[in-house]
Amino acid sequence: MSISGKAYIVGAYEHPTRKADDKSVAQLHAEVAYGALQDAGLNKDDIDGFFCTGAAPGLGPLNMADYLGLTKLKHLDSTDVGGSSYVLHVGHAAEAIALGLCDIALVTLAGRPRAEAMATGTAPRSWGLNVPDDPFEIPYGRTVANAYAMCAMRHMHEFGTTSEQLAWIKVAASHHAQWNEHAMLRKVVTVEEVVNSPMVSDPLHRLDCCVISDGGGALIITRPEIAKSLKRPFVKVKGHGEATKNQNAGYTDLTYSGARWSGPRAFEEAGVKPSDIQYASIYDSFTITVLMQLEDLGFCEKGQGGKFVADGNLISGVGKLPFNTDGGGLCNNHPANRGGMTKVIEAVRQLRGEAHPKVQVPGCTLALAHGTGGLLGTRHGSATVILERE
Amino acid sequence: MATPASNRAIPAIMVDPTNKPYFDAAREGRLLIGLCKDTNKYFWYPRGCSPFTLSNNVELVPAKGTGTIYTYTVMRTKEPFCVAYVELDEGVRVFTNIVDCDLDSLRIGQKVKVVFKPTQGDSPPATMFTPV
């Protein structure tokens, strides 16, 4: 079964906060859900499908449905593949709607790692008890930063990628973030500033890393008939792909990501190719994340990502592939350490023509959003959606 | 420039009923790796099932304890340390630390050998590597 054209994104909302000292995680979920409903022109009791992850407090859908007062739910999905979850949820919501399992799906994300002073990238952390790989990784100081840094080191070794090329990704994000009043880092930076920022984990500098922010976002997805009865522009889910990649029983290859599999699945379902995409939201936990995903999604050949991103090729109005025009996780927002939600939201803004005028892609009708969740260097989820303005 | 590897405290290892034989051997200074007897292929990390066939026809077998650095990174924290994947001579790539060395001298492809380092409490030692 194809989901192409069976569902539309009719509501999208990003919380403006970046530091939520005065709000609980549950309350942030409520505020993003309300924002997305207002955006769509729908009411709480219209929702009959609910999507969240393990980042939601308690037993996800149970405690959240209680707090939010969702009483009409007949479809639940709390698939958790880290930051890629919310891209994956768009695909799963479209599947559920296509099968008639629900009519109006709500996806929420919220968190407050900044208010809680979490050492997101530089302190070892586990995802729970009885995780079988933990005894073979946690004692060795596995962190988010070093698990991505090892991919960058190998990419440089195999393909000659340079720190300056990686820096161009941050530079492009900063060019976009300057226009976003909510962005955490609005200052335009240069390649020199990125490569001269303090080293966190070789070869990744502080400015190769994303921000740590509080907040969240929400999406409303529905059937075509309902979408067409609402007043918002028609943003159609055209294709979706998902995958996981891991250490492959010890024969791990760190030169590529799960986008190698999720990307082609999404393109095939959408019936389009990478060169058709006018705007791309690419997961940007680190600069290396972007570079590897661009290669694996087919925007350039494997190993050529460094050349592809250099010289402003990702800057809207300058380069061939405008990316993360909200400033992305690198400069704008990475709520709850999970960037998939904001990836979808900015793609929706571009397709509606509601991005900031300085970064809006003229006549944008075809966009891609892609997420990588977990750790690029060990095991991660990968999700791709292709969206079309009708 | 030289950055000596720090002697950071290594957290205790969570031993469970399935991985215990691996860590019992580590206490004796022996490095074991998984062998799938259905396919005669090695695997890492040690587990009770074959990641190739899912059967439990597996055993732990001795490894030579030598290999090369597949990739690495130096965490530039107050106590700098090196996280790496070491490709053992048997072919599997092991998530580990490179220790007892100048962290600024490390290179991909460099030859290393296993060393076992004490962890906190009564926990078994950690499986690490050092340049040969």
PDB file of N, CA and C in Angstrom, chain A residues 288-338:
ATOM      1  N   ILE A 288      28.663  17.010  10.763  1.00  0.00           N
ATOM      2  CA  ILE A 288      28.917  15.750  10.053  1.00  0.00           C
ATOM      3  C   ILE A 288      27.619  15.007   9.765  1.00  0.00           C
ATOM      4  N   THR A 289      26.619  15.168  10.640  1.00  0.00           N
ATOM      5  CA  THR A 289      25.332  14.502  10.420  1.00  0.00           C
ATOM      6  C   THR A 289      24.749  14.953   9.084  1.00  0.00           C
ATOM      7  N   VAL A 290      24.777  16.261   8.854  1.00  0.00           N
ATOM      8  CA  VAL A 290      24.229  16.826   7.619  1.00  0.00           C
ATOM      9  C   VAL A 290      24.982  16.281   6.414  1.00  0.00           C
ATOM     10  N   LEU A 291      26.295  16.328   6.502  1.00  0.00           N
ATOM     11  CA  LEU A 291      27.122  15.939   5.352  1.00  0.00           C
ATOM     12  C   LEU A 291      26.859  14.488   4.941  1.00  0.00           C
ATOM     13  N   MET A 292      26.817  13.591   5.929  1.00  0.00           N
ATOM     14  CA  MET A 292      26.608  12.175   5.590  1.00  0.00           C
ATOM     15  C   MET A 292      25.205  11.931   5.056  1.00  0.00           C
ATOM     16  N   GLN A 293      24.213  12.614   5.632  1.00  0.00           N
ATOM     17  CA  GLN A 293      22.839  12.402   5.159  1.00  0.00           C
ATOM     18  C   GLN A 293      22.661  12.918   3.736  1.00  0.00           C
ATOM     19  N   LEU A 294      23.274  14.051   3.419  1.00  0.00           N
ATOM     20  CA  LEU A 294      23.154  14.586   2.051  1.00  0.00           C
ATOM     21  C   LEU A 294      23.686  13.570   1.036  1.00  0.00           C
ATOM     22  N   GLU A 295      24.796  12.944   1.382  1.00  0.00           N
ATOM     23  CA  GLU A 295      25.344  11.911   0.493  1.00  0.00           C
ATOM     24  C   GLU A 295      24.391  10.722   0.393  1.00  0.00           C
ATOM     25  N   ASP A 296      23.926  10.264   1.563  1.00  0.00           N
ATOM     26  CA  ASP A 296      23.133   9.032   1.581  1.00  0.00           C
ATOM     27  C   ASP A 296      21.745   9.226   0.985  1.00  0.00           C
ATOM     28  N   LEU A 297      21.236  10.463   1.026  1.00  0.00           N
ATOM     29  CA  LEU A 297      19.930  10.736   0.401  1.00  0.00           C
ATOM     30  C   LEU A 297      20.063  10.912  -1.106  1.00  0.00           C
ATOM     31  N   GLY A 298      21.294  11.005  -1.583  1.00  0.00           N
ATOM     32  CA  GLY A 298      21.504  11.084  -3.033  1.00  0.00           C
ATOM     33  C   GLY A 298      21.613  12.492  -3.587  1.00  0.00           C
ATOM     34  N   PHE A 299      21.817  13.491  -2.712  1.00  0.00           N
ATOM     35  CA  PHE A 299      21.982  14.858  -3.223  1.00  0.00           C
ATOM     36  C   PHE A 299      23.364  15.044  -3.859  1.00  0.00           C
ATOM     37  N   CYS A 300      24.303  14.176  -3.482  1.00  0.00           N
ATOM     38  CA  CYS A 300      25.612  14.146  -4.133  1.00  0.00           C
ATOM     39  C   CYS A 300      26.155  12.734  -3.968  1.00  0.00           C
ATOM     40  N   GLU A 301      27.269  12.449  -4.622  1.00  0.00           N
ATOM     41  CA  GLU A 301      27.834  11.103  -4.526  1.00  0.00           C
ATOM     42  C   GLU A 301      28.511  10.895  -3.173  1.00  0.00           C
ATOM     43  N   LYS A 302      28.592   9.631  -2.764  1.00  0.00           N
ATOM     44  CA  LYS A 302      29.264   9.292  -1.507  1.00  0.00           C
ATOM     45  C   LYS A 302      30.703   9.805  -1.543  1.00  0.00           C
ATOM     46  N   GLY A 303      31.048  10.529  -0.480  1.00  0.00           N
ATOM     47  CA  GLY A 303      32.404  11.063  -0.388  1.00  0.00           C
ATOM     48  C   GLY A 303      32.533  12.485  -0.923  1.00  0.00           C
ATOM     49  N   GLN A 304      31.511  12.950  -1.642  1.00  0.00           N
ATOM     50  CA  GLN A 304      31.569  14.283  -2.243  1.00  0.00           C
ATOM     51  C   GLN A 304      30.830  15.328  -1.417  1.00  0.00           C
ATOM     52  N   GLY A 305      30.354  14.943  -0.228  1.00  0.00           N
ATOM     53  CA  GLY A 305      29.582  15.865   0.605  1.00  0.00           C
ATOM     54  C   GLY A 305      30.343  17.132   0.964  1.00  0.00           C
ATOM     55  N   GLY A 306      31.632  16.995   1.197  1.00  0.00           N
ATOM     56  CA  GLY A 306      32.442  18.159   1.564  1.00  0.00           C
ATOM     57  C   GLY A 306      32.421  19.212   0.467  1.00  0.00           C
ATOM     58  N   LYS A 307      32.621  18.770  -0.747  1.00  0.00           N
ATOM     59  CA  LYS A 307      32.580  19.712  -1.875  1.00  0.00           C
ATOM     60  C   LYS A 307      31.172  20.276  -2.063  1.00  0.00           C
ATOM     61  N   PHE A 308      30.158  19.432  -1.830  1.00  0.00           N
ATOM     62  CA  PHE A 308      28.773  19.842  -2.059  1.00  0.00           C
ATOM     63  C   PHE A 308      28.351  20.968  -1.121  1.00  0.00           C
ATOM     64  N   VAL A 309      28.768  20.897   0.138  1.00  0.00           N
ATOM     65  CA  VAL A 309      28.298  21.887   1.120  1.00  0.00           C
ATOM     66  C   VAL A 309      29.141  23.169   1.119  1.00  0.00           C
ATOM     67  N   ALA A 310      30.313  23.121   0.490  1.00  0.00           N
ATOM     68  CA  ALA A 310      31.214  24.275   0.555  1.00  0.00           C
ATOM     69  C   ALA A 310      30.681  25.460  -0.231  1.00  0.00           C
ATOM     70  N   ASP A 311      31.217  26.614   0.068  1.00  0.00           N
ATOM     71  CA  ASP A 311      30.948  27.847  -0.690  1.00  0.00           C
ATOM     72  C   ASP A 311      29.475  28.241  -0.692  1.00  0.00           C
ATOM     73  N   GLY A 312      28.783  27.923   0.391  1.00  0.00           N
ATOM     74  CA  GLY A 312      27.422  28.432   0.533  1.00  0.00           C
ATOM     75  C   GLY A 312      26.356  27.697  -0.251  1.00  0.00           C
ATOM     76  N   ASN A 313      26.633  26.452  -0.649  1.00  0.00           N
ATOM     77  CA  ASN A 313      25.653  25.734  -1.476  1.00  0.00           C
ATOM     78  C   ASN A 313      24.362  25.396  -0.744  1.00  0.00           C
ATOM     79  N   LEU A 314      24.375  25.513   0.608  1.00  0.00           N
ATOM     80  CA  LEU A 314      23.155  25.218   1.380  1.00  0.00           C
ATOM     81  C   LEU A 314      22.414  26.495   1.793  1.00  0.00           C
ATOM     82  N   ILE A 315      22.939  27.667   1.383  1.00  0.00           N
ATOM     83  CA  ILE A 315      22.317  28.937   1.791  1.00  0.00           C
ATOM     84  C   ILE A 315      21.197  29.302   0.831  1.00  0.00           C
ATOM     85  N   SER A 316      20.029  29.605   1.410  1.00  0.00           N
ATOM     86  CA  SER A 316      18.875  29.965   0.591  1.00  0.00           C
ATOM     87  C   SER A 316      19.159  31.231  -0.213  1.00  0.00           C
ATOM     88  N   GLY A 317      18.864  31.166  -1.493  1.00  0.00           N
ATOM     89  CA  GLY A 317      19.098  32.316  -2.370  1.00  0.00           C
ATOM     90  C   GLY A 317      20.503  32.369  -2.933  1.00  0.00           C
ATOM     91  N   VAL A 318      21.384  31.513  -2.415  1.00  0.00           N
ATOM     92  CA  VAL A 318      22.786  31.490  -2.857  1.00  0.00           C
ATOM     93  C   VAL A 318      23.120  30.154  -3.524  1.00  0.00           C
ATOM     94  N   GLY A 319      22.826  29.074  -2.796  1.00  0.00           N
ATOM     95  CA  GLY A 319      23.249  27.748  -3.252  1.00  0.00           C
ATOM     96  C   GLY A 319      22.133  26.972  -3.933  1.00  0.00           C
ATOM     97  N   LYS A 320      22.489  25.763  -4.341  1.00  0.00           N
ATOM     98  CA  LYS A 320      21.546  24.917  -5.093  1.00  0.00           C
ATOM     99  C   LYS A 320      20.546  24.205  -4.202  1.00  0.00           C
ATOM    100  N   LEU A 321      20.921  23.944  -2.930  1.00  0.00           N
ATOM    101  CA  LEU A 321      19.996  23.212  -2.054  1.00  0.00           C
ATOM    102  C   LEU A 321      19.795  23.964  -0.735  1.00  0.00           C
ATOM    103  N   PRO A 322      18.816  24.861  -0.679  1.00  0.00           N
ATOM    104  CA  PRO A 322      18.546  25.558   0.592  1.00  0.00           C
ATOM    105  C   PRO A 322      18.162  24.551   1.666  1.00  0.00           C
ATOM    106  N   PHE A 323      18.803  24.637   2.830  1.00  0.00           N
ATOM    107  CA  PHE A 323      18.526  23.671   3.910  1.00  0.00           C
ATOM    108  C   PHE A 323      18.250  24.424   5.200  1.00  0.00           C
ATOM    109  N   ASN A 324      17.469  23.857   6.063  1.00  0.00           N
ATOM    110  CA  ASN A 324      17.242  24.320   7.440  1.00  0.00           C
ATOM    111  C   ASN A 324      17.157  25.853   7.521  1.00  0.00           C
ATOM    112  N   THR A 325      16.160  26.400   6.840  1.00  0.00           N
ATOM    113  CA  THR A 325      16.057  27.851   6.728  1.00  0.00           C
ATOM    114  C   THR A 325      15.577  28.532   8.006  1.00  0.00           C
ATOM    115  N   ASP A 326      15.254  27.752   9.030  1.00  0.00           N
ATOM    116  CA  ASP A 326      14.945  28.323  10.345  1.00  0.00           C
ATOM    117  C   ASP A 326      16.221  28.497  11.177  1.00  0.00           C
ATOM    118  N   GLY A 327      17.341  28.028  10.636  1.00  0.00           N
ATOM    119  CA  GLY A 327      18.586  28.019  11.408  1.00  0.00           C
ATOM    120  C   GLY A 327      18.920  26.639  11.948  1.00  0.00           C
ATOM    121  N   GLY A 328      17.950  25.723  11.838  1.00  0.00           N
ATOM    122  CA  GLY A 328      18.173  24.326  12.198  1.00  0.00           C
ATOM    123  C   GLY A 328      18.532  24.103  13.657  1.00  0.00           C
ATOM    124  N   GLY A 329      18.937  22.892  13.943  1.00  0.00           N
ATOM    125  CA  GLY A 329      19.424  22.571  15.285  1.00  0.00           C
ATOM    126  C   GLY A 329      20.757  23.241  15.554  1.00  0.00           C
ATOM    127  N   LEU A 330      21.502  23.512  14.520  1.00  0.00           N
ATOM    128  CA  LEU A 330      22.827  24.114  14.695  1.00  0.00           C
ATOM    129  C   LEU A 330      22.747  25.529  15.251  1.00  0.00           C
ATOM    130  N   CYS A 331      21.669  26.264  14.933  1.00  0.00           N
ATOM    131  CA  CYS A 331      21.581  27.658  15.384  1.00  0.00           C
ATOM    132  C   CYS A 331      20.249  28.028  16.025  1.00  0.00           C
ATOM    133  N   ASN A 332      19.167  27.371  15.613  1.00  0.00           N
ATOM    134  CA  ASN A 332      17.862  27.809  16.082  1.00  0.00           C
ATOM    135  C   ASN A 332      17.394  27.057  17.318  1.00  0.00           C
ATOM    136  N   ASN A 333      17.136  25.748  17.187  1.00  0.00           N
ATOM    137  CA  ASN A 333      16.376  25.037  18.208  1.00  0.00           C
ATOM    138  C   ASN A 333      16.583  23.542  18.041  1.00  0.00           C
ATOM    139  N   HIS A 334      16.756  22.849  19.151  1.00  0.00           N
ATOM    140  CA  HIS A 334      16.862  21.386  19.129  1.00  0.00           C
ATOM    141  C   HIS A 334      16.121  20.879  20.354  1.00  0.00           C
ATOM    142  N   PRO A 335      14.792  21.138  20.383  1.00  0.00           N
ATOM    143  CA  PRO A 335      14.023  20.924  21.616  1.00  0.00           C
ATOM    144  C   PRO A 335      14.072  19.468  22.079  1.00  0.00           C
ATOM    145  N   ALA A 336      14.325  19.292  23.363  1.00  0.00           N
ATOM    146  CA  ALA A 336      14.376  17.958  23.971  1.00  0.00           C
ATOM    147  C   ALA A 336      15.485  17.105  23.365  1.00  0.00           C
ATOM    148  N   ASN A 337      16.462  17.735  22.759  1.00  0.00           N
ATOM    149  CA  ASN A 337      17.553  17.019  22.070  1.00  0.00           C
ATOM    150  C   ASN A 337      17.034  16.154  20.935  1.00  0.00           C
ATOM    151  N   ARG A 338      15.910  16.558  20.363  1.00  0.00           N
ATOM    152  CA  ARG A 338      15.275  15.766  19.310  1.00  0.00           C
ATOM    153  C   ARG A 338      14.838  16.714  18.195  1.00  0.00           C
TER     154      ARG A 338
END
